[in-house]
Amino acid sequence: MAADEKAQAKGEQAKGKIKKVAGDAVGNESLKAKGRAEESKGDLRAAKEKAKDAIRPK
């Protein structure tokens, strides 16, 4: 399940980056903001997974 969560985080980061760049390219501040939000959501999910990995016994 952790690999699935990590993949989902990467997907959110990528989609957010695309939306942010597209919004910037066309001058759409709303799309740009949605992209930043989605990218941040992916960053938080990735950080959560890193923390879970650090806590797990090896």
Tab-separated table of C-alpha atoms in Angstrom:
chain	number	residue	atom	x	y	z
A	1	MET	CA	0.000	0.000	0.000
A	2	ALA	CA	2.871	2.352	0.651
A	3	ALA	CA	4.035	2.087	-2.946
A	4	ASP	CA	0.504	2.914	-4.096
A	5	GLU	CA	0.426	5.997	-1.863
A	6	LYS	CA	3.839	7.105	-3.117
A	7	ALA	CA	2.727	6.721	-6.718
A	8	GLN	CA	-0.414	8.704	-5.987
A	9	ALA	CA	1.699	11.470	-4.433
A	10	LYS	CA	3.931	11.608	-7.513
A	11	GLY	CA	0.863	11.727	-9.749
A	12	GLU	CA	-0.630	14.625	-7.802
A	13	GLN	CA	2.655	16.483	-7.920
A	14	ALA	CA	2.921	15.999	-11.683
A	15	LYS	CA	-0.695	16.991	-12.395
A	16	GLY	CA	-0.305	20.055	-10.193
A	17	LYS	CA	2.885	21.068	-11.961
A	18	ILE	CA	1.192	20.744	-15.356
A	19	LYS	CA	-1.805	22.813	-14.267
A	20	LYS	CA	0.463	25.444	-12.737
A	21	VAL	CA	2.574	25.769	-15.883
A	22	ALA	CA	-0.475	25.764	-18.157
A	23	GLY	CA	-2.175	28.426	-16.057
A	24	ASP	CA	0.943	30.547	-16.180
A	25	ALA	CA	1.263	30.104	-19.943
A	26	VAL	CA	-2.272	31.256	-20.692
A	27	GLY	CA	-2.490	33.806	-17.893
A	28	ASN	CA	-5.211	31.936	-15.988
A	29	GLU	CA	-4.621	32.666	-12.304
A	30	SER	CA	-7.367	30.264	-11.185
A	31	LEU	CA	-5.793	27.312	-13.008
A	32	LYS	CA	-2.378	28.315	-11.721
A	33	ALA	CA	-3.691	28.392	-8.126
A	34	LYS	CA	-5.382	24.997	-8.532
A	35	GLY	CA	-2.093	23.619	-9.821
A	36	ARG	CA	-0.183	24.980	-6.839
A	37	ALA	CA	-2.763	23.482	-4.479
A	38	GLU	CA	-2.650	20.066	-6.123
A	39	GLU	CA	1.140	20.087	-6.195
A	40	SER	CA	1.205	20.969	-2.494
A	41	LYS	CA	-1.235	18.161	-1.750
A	42	GLY	CA	1.137	15.744	-3.479
A	43	ASP	CA	4.091	17.162	-1.553
A	44	LEU	CA	2.272	16.632	1.745
A	45	ARG	CA	1.302	13.082	0.819
A	46	ALA	CA	4.929	12.316	-0.114
A	47	ALA	CA	6.160	13.789	3.180
A	48	LYS	CA	3.657	11.646	5.079
A	49	GLU	CA	4.938	8.527	3.334
A	50	LYS	CA	8.563	9.448	4.077
A	51	ALA	CA	7.686	9.879	7.745
A	52	LYS	CA	5.928	6.522	7.810
A	53	ASP	CA	9.001	4.889	6.215
A	54	ALA	CA	11.294	6.481	8.791
A	55	ILE	CA	9.194	5.158	11.668
A	56	ARG	CA	8.830	1.589	10.397
A	57	PRO	CA	11.296	-0.924	11.811
A	58	LYS	CA	13.822	-2.128	9.295
